[in-house]
Short mmCIF file of C-alpha atoms in Angstrom, two decimals:
data_model
loop_
_atom_site.label_atom_id
_atom_site.label_comp_id
_atom_site.label_asym_id
_atom_site.label_seq_id
_atom_site.Cartn_x
_atom_site.Cartn_y
_atom_site.Cartn_z
CA MET A 263 102.50 -13.42 97.25
CA VAL A 264 100.60 -12.23 100.31
CA ALA A 265 103.63 -12.69 102.52
CA ARG A 266 105.75 -10.59 100.16
CA GLN A 267 103.20 -7.72 100.23
CA LEU A 268 103.23 -7.79 104.12
CA ALA A 269 107.04 -7.41 104.29
CA LEU A 270 108.11 -4.01 105.46
CA PHE A 271 111.29 -2.77 107.17
CA ILE A 272 110.75 0.12 109.58
CA THR A 273 113.47 1.85 111.58
CA LEU A 274 113.15 4.32 114.48
CA GLU A 275 115.87 6.97 114.94
CA GLY A 276 116.76 9.79 117.18
CA VAL A 277 119.03 10.89 120.03
CA ASP A 278 119.23 9.00 123.27
CA GLY A 279 116.26 9.93 125.23
CA SER A 280 113.93 10.57 122.31
CA GLY A 281 111.84 7.52 123.17
CA LYS A 282 112.83 5.20 120.38
CA SER A 283 112.89 1.99 122.48
CA THR A 284 109.43 2.68 123.98
CA GLN A 285 107.96 3.65 120.61
CA SER A 286 109.50 0.67 118.76
CA ARG A 287 108.00 -1.69 121.29
CA LEU A 288 104.55 -0.06 121.12
CA LEU A 289 104.52 -0.02 117.37
CA ALA A 290 105.53 -3.73 117.10
CA GLU A 291 102.83 -4.66 119.66
CA ALA A 292 100.22 -2.67 117.75
CA LEU A 293 101.09 -4.14 114.37
CA ALA A 294 101.07 -7.58 115.88
CA ALA A 295 97.67 -6.89 117.39
CA ALA A 296 96.43 -5.82 113.93
CA GLY A 297 97.45 -9.21 112.63
CA ARG A 298 100.79 -8.37 111.05
CA PRO A 299 103.72 -10.83 111.55
CA VAL A 300 106.32 -8.69 113.36
CA LEU A 301 109.90 -8.91 114.36
CA LEU A 302 111.21 -6.39 116.82
CA THR A 303 114.88 -5.88 116.84
CA ARG A 304 117.62 -3.29 117.68
CA GLU A 305 121.06 -1.94 116.81
CA PRO A 306 123.77 -2.51 117.61
CA GLY A 307 122.58 -6.02 118.11
CA GLY A 308 119.82 -8.27 116.79
CA ALA A 309 122.06 -11.31 116.12
CA PRO A 310 124.37 -13.19 118.37
CA GLY A 311 127.63 -11.73 116.85
CA ALA A 312 126.08 -8.34 116.66
CA GLU A 313 125.15 -8.45 120.34
CA ALA A 314 128.70 -9.30 121.32
CA VAL A 315 129.87 -6.19 119.41
CA ARG A 316 127.11 -4.20 121.13
CA ARG A 317 128.50 -5.02 124.62
CA PHE A 318 131.97 -3.93 123.40
CA LEU A 319 130.79 -0.68 121.91
CA LEU A 320 128.70 0.39 124.91
CA GLU A 321 131.43 -0.29 127.44
CA THR A 322 131.94 3.07 129.26
CA SER A 323 135.66 2.47 129.99
CA LEU A 324 136.63 2.30 126.28
CA ALA A 325 137.33 5.15 123.76
CA PHE A 326 137.49 4.62 120.03
CA ASP A 327 138.60 6.66 117.14
CA PRO A 328 135.40 7.67 115.18
CA LEU A 329 136.41 5.73 112.17
CA SER A 330 137.00 2.59 114.21
CA GLU A 331 133.73 3.11 115.88
CA SER A 332 131.91 3.40 112.67
CA LEU A 333 133.48 0.17 111.29
CA LEU A 334 132.49 -1.66 114.43
CA HIS A 335 129.00 -0.51 113.99
CA PHE A 336 128.94 -1.77 110.45
CA ALA A 337 130.47 -5.02 111.37
CA ALA A 338 127.69 -5.67 113.85
CA ARG A 339 125.15 -4.42 111.28
CA ALA A 340 126.43 -6.79 108.57
CA GLU A 341 125.83 -9.73 110.89
CA HIS A 342 122.36 -8.33 111.83
CA VAL A 343 121.33 -8.00 108.18
CA ALA A 344 122.68 -11.39 107.11
CA ARG A 345 121.50 -13.36 110.17
CA THR A 346 118.25 -11.66 110.93
CA LEU A 347 116.94 -8.89 108.67
CA ARG A 348 117.21 -10.49 105.21
CA PRO A 349 115.70 -13.86 106.28
CA ALA A 350 112.83 -12.06 108.18
CA LEU A 351 112.05 -9.79 105.14
CA ALA A 352 112.15 -12.85 102.82
CA ALA A 353 109.65 -14.58 105.19
CA GLY A 354 107.19 -11.66 104.86
CA LEU A 355 107.64 -10.21 108.33
CA VAL A 356 107.25 -6.58 109.36
CA ILE A 357 110.52 -5.59 110.91
CA VAL A 358 110.58 -2.80 113.50
CA CYS A 359 114.27 -1.92 114.32
CA ASP A 360 115.38 0.40 117.03
CA ARG A 361 118.24 2.28 115.14
CA PHE A 362 119.92 1.41 111.85
CA PHE A 363 122.65 3.00 109.60
CA ASP A 364 121.22 6.58 110.05
CA SER A 365 122.47 6.35 113.67
CA THR A 366 125.99 5.85 112.54
CA LEU A 367 125.81 8.70 110.21
CA ALA A 368 124.35 10.97 112.87
CA TYR A 369 126.41 9.79 115.79
CA GLN A 370 129.76 8.97 114.35
CA GLY A 371 129.58 11.26 111.25
CA TYR A 372 127.88 14.46 112.55
CA GLY A 373 128.43 13.91 116.24
CA GLN A 374 132.00 12.62 116.44
CA GLY A 375 133.50 13.87 113.04
CA ALA A 376 134.02 10.56 111.26
CA ASP A 377 134.29 10.94 107.43
CA ARG A 378 130.76 10.92 106.28
CA ALA A 379 131.79 9.87 102.75
CA VAL A 380 133.31 6.76 104.19
CA ILE A 381 130.02 6.00 106.09
CA ALA A 382 128.02 6.55 102.94
CA THR A 383 130.27 4.02 101.20
CA LEU A 384 129.64 1.48 103.96
CA ILE A 385 125.94 2.10 103.56
CA ARG A 386 126.11 1.34 99.83
CA LEU A 387 128.17 -1.83 100.42
CA LEU A 388 125.58 -2.99 102.98
CA ASN A 389 122.92 -2.74 100.27
CA PHE A 390 119.94 -2.94 102.72
CA THR A 391 117.82 0.14 103.22
CA PRO A 392 114.66 0.60 105.21
CA HIS A 393 111.38 1.19 103.60
CA LEU A 394 110.28 3.68 106.19
CA THR A 395 112.31 5.59 108.92
CA PHE A 396 110.80 7.54 111.76
CA VAL A 397 113.11 10.14 113.10
CA LEU A 398 112.09 11.08 116.67
CA ASP A 399 113.08 14.72 117.23
CA VAL A 400 113.51 16.21 120.71
CA ALA A 401 115.59 18.95 122.23
CA PRO A 402 118.84 17.84 123.82
CA GLU A 403 117.96 19.23 127.12
CA VAL A 404 114.69 17.34 127.19
CA ALA A 405 116.48 14.07 126.20
CA ARG A 406 119.10 14.57 129.02
CA CYS A 407 116.33 15.03 131.58
CA ARG A 408 114.68 11.83 130.39
CA LEU A 409 117.84 9.89 130.59
CA VAL A 410 118.35 11.06 134.16
CA ALA A 411 114.80 10.27 135.14
CA ARG A 412 115.08 6.87 133.64
CA GLY A 413 117.50 5.94 136.29
CA THR A 414 119.11 3.02 134.49
CA ARG A 415 122.73 2.37 133.76
CA ILE A 416 124.24 5.03 131.57
CA ASP A 417 126.12 3.76 128.55
CA ARG A 418 129.09 5.43 126.91
CA TYR A 419 127.00 7.39 124.37
CA GLU A 420 124.70 8.74 127.01
CA ARG A 421 127.69 10.25 128.82
CA PHE A 422 128.43 12.75 126.00
CA ASP A 423 127.59 16.42 126.62
CA ALA A 424 124.76 18.57 125.30
CA GLY A 425 126.93 19.85 122.51
CA PHE A 426 127.40 16.34 121.14
CA LEU A 427 123.64 15.78 121.30
CA SER A 428 122.99 18.93 119.43
CA ARG A 429 125.34 17.79 116.57
CA VAL A 430 123.67 14.49 116.43
CA ARG A 431 120.19 16.08 116.31
CA SER A 432 121.45 18.41 113.49
CA GLY A 433 122.66 15.23 111.72
CA PHE A 434 119.29 13.55 111.95
CA ARG A 435 117.60 16.56 110.67
CA ALA A 436 119.98 16.68 107.67
CA ILE A 437 119.24 13.03 107.03
CA VAL A 438 115.46 13.77 106.91
CA SER A 439 116.00 16.64 104.49
CA HIS A 440 118.11 14.40 102.31
CA TYR A 441 115.73 11.46 102.13
CA PRO A 442 112.19 12.74 102.49
CA GLU A 443 110.85 9.80 100.63
CA ARG A 444 111.96 7.50 103.37
CA CYS A 445 112.32 9.58 106.61
CA ILE A 446 109.38 11.03 108.59
CA PRO A 447 110.14 13.58 111.24
CA ILE A 448 108.18 13.15 114.53
CA ASP A 449 107.90 15.62 117.42
CA ALA A 450 109.02 13.27 120.18
CA SER A 451 108.37 15.96 122.90
CA LEU A 452 104.65 15.16 122.66
CA PRO A 453 103.12 12.54 125.15
CA VAL A 454 103.92 8.93 124.48
CA PRO A 455 100.41 7.93 123.32
CA THR A 456 100.31 10.85 120.92
CA VAL A 457 103.59 9.92 119.29
CA HIS A 458 102.59 6.28 119.13
CA ALA A 459 99.36 7.14 117.41
CA GLU A 460 101.16 9.15 114.74
CA LEU A 461 103.70 6.33 114.04
CA LEU A 462 101.01 3.70 113.77
CA ALA A 463 99.00 5.78 111.44
CA HIS A 464 101.97 6.32 109.11
CA ALA A 465 102.94 2.64 109.28
CA LEU A 466 99.41 1.36 108.42
CA ARG A 467 99.32 3.76 105.52
CA TYR A 468 102.19 1.97 103.94
CA PHE A 469 100.37 -1.32 103.92
CA ARG A 470 97.96 0.22 101.47
CA THR A 471 100.85 0.91 99.03
CA PRO A 472 101.74 -1.89 96.59
CA ALA A 473 104.91 -3.66 97.79
CA ALA A 474 106.73 -3.25 94.48
CA GLY A 475 106.35 0.57 94.85
CA LEU A 476 108.18 0.81 98.03
CA PRO A 477 111.91 1.87 97.98
CA GLY A 478 114.36 0.31 100.32
CA ALA A 479 115.48 -3.08 101.39
CA ARG A 480 114.13 -5.37 98.65
CA ASP A 481 115.70 -3.52 95.85
CA GLY A 482 118.88 -2.53 97.79
CA ARG A 483 118.54 1.21 97.44
CA ALA A 484 120.69 3.37 99.69
#
């Protein structure tokens, strides 16, 4: 019973350069330090088959139709859910995931023009929804500056222009407005420690809520 009450599925979303990967790691480390059993994972990826699809999706020389791209993301996601996320939640772990299905809706739906009704159908078929989603919001120009300053290899999504990032940001904001019971907007332009403290405070608050009262992954809500 104790393990079931600990289980929680947290996702972090936002445009590239919003700080998701850094904040995911910091949140997972802080929850582990607080004595919570934590799994840190990412999308696309998080399972062997899903990681193979990730390498394919991020290859800069490839170009996909938006619907094809959406389907590839959900193929990787289905593997991630089956091989990693459902077993982890059943074992009572706290899952911290860098991106989930909201990214497909924002990037492929709002950003690239894929049919959002089709994406919504795929989300329902997946039948696995986060309990809590942090949406890190930052202006596209700030995000681009961070990506340049990072100095690492630029993947295919990070090559898109500012107009694309603006559409993706608008998509994430629409998702927050549609699902306020699950999604919490976070000002990601603030210093890293400030953003981390806000995320941790929200996450710890959820542990004081009875597990049966949380929407999301355990009851399959989308």
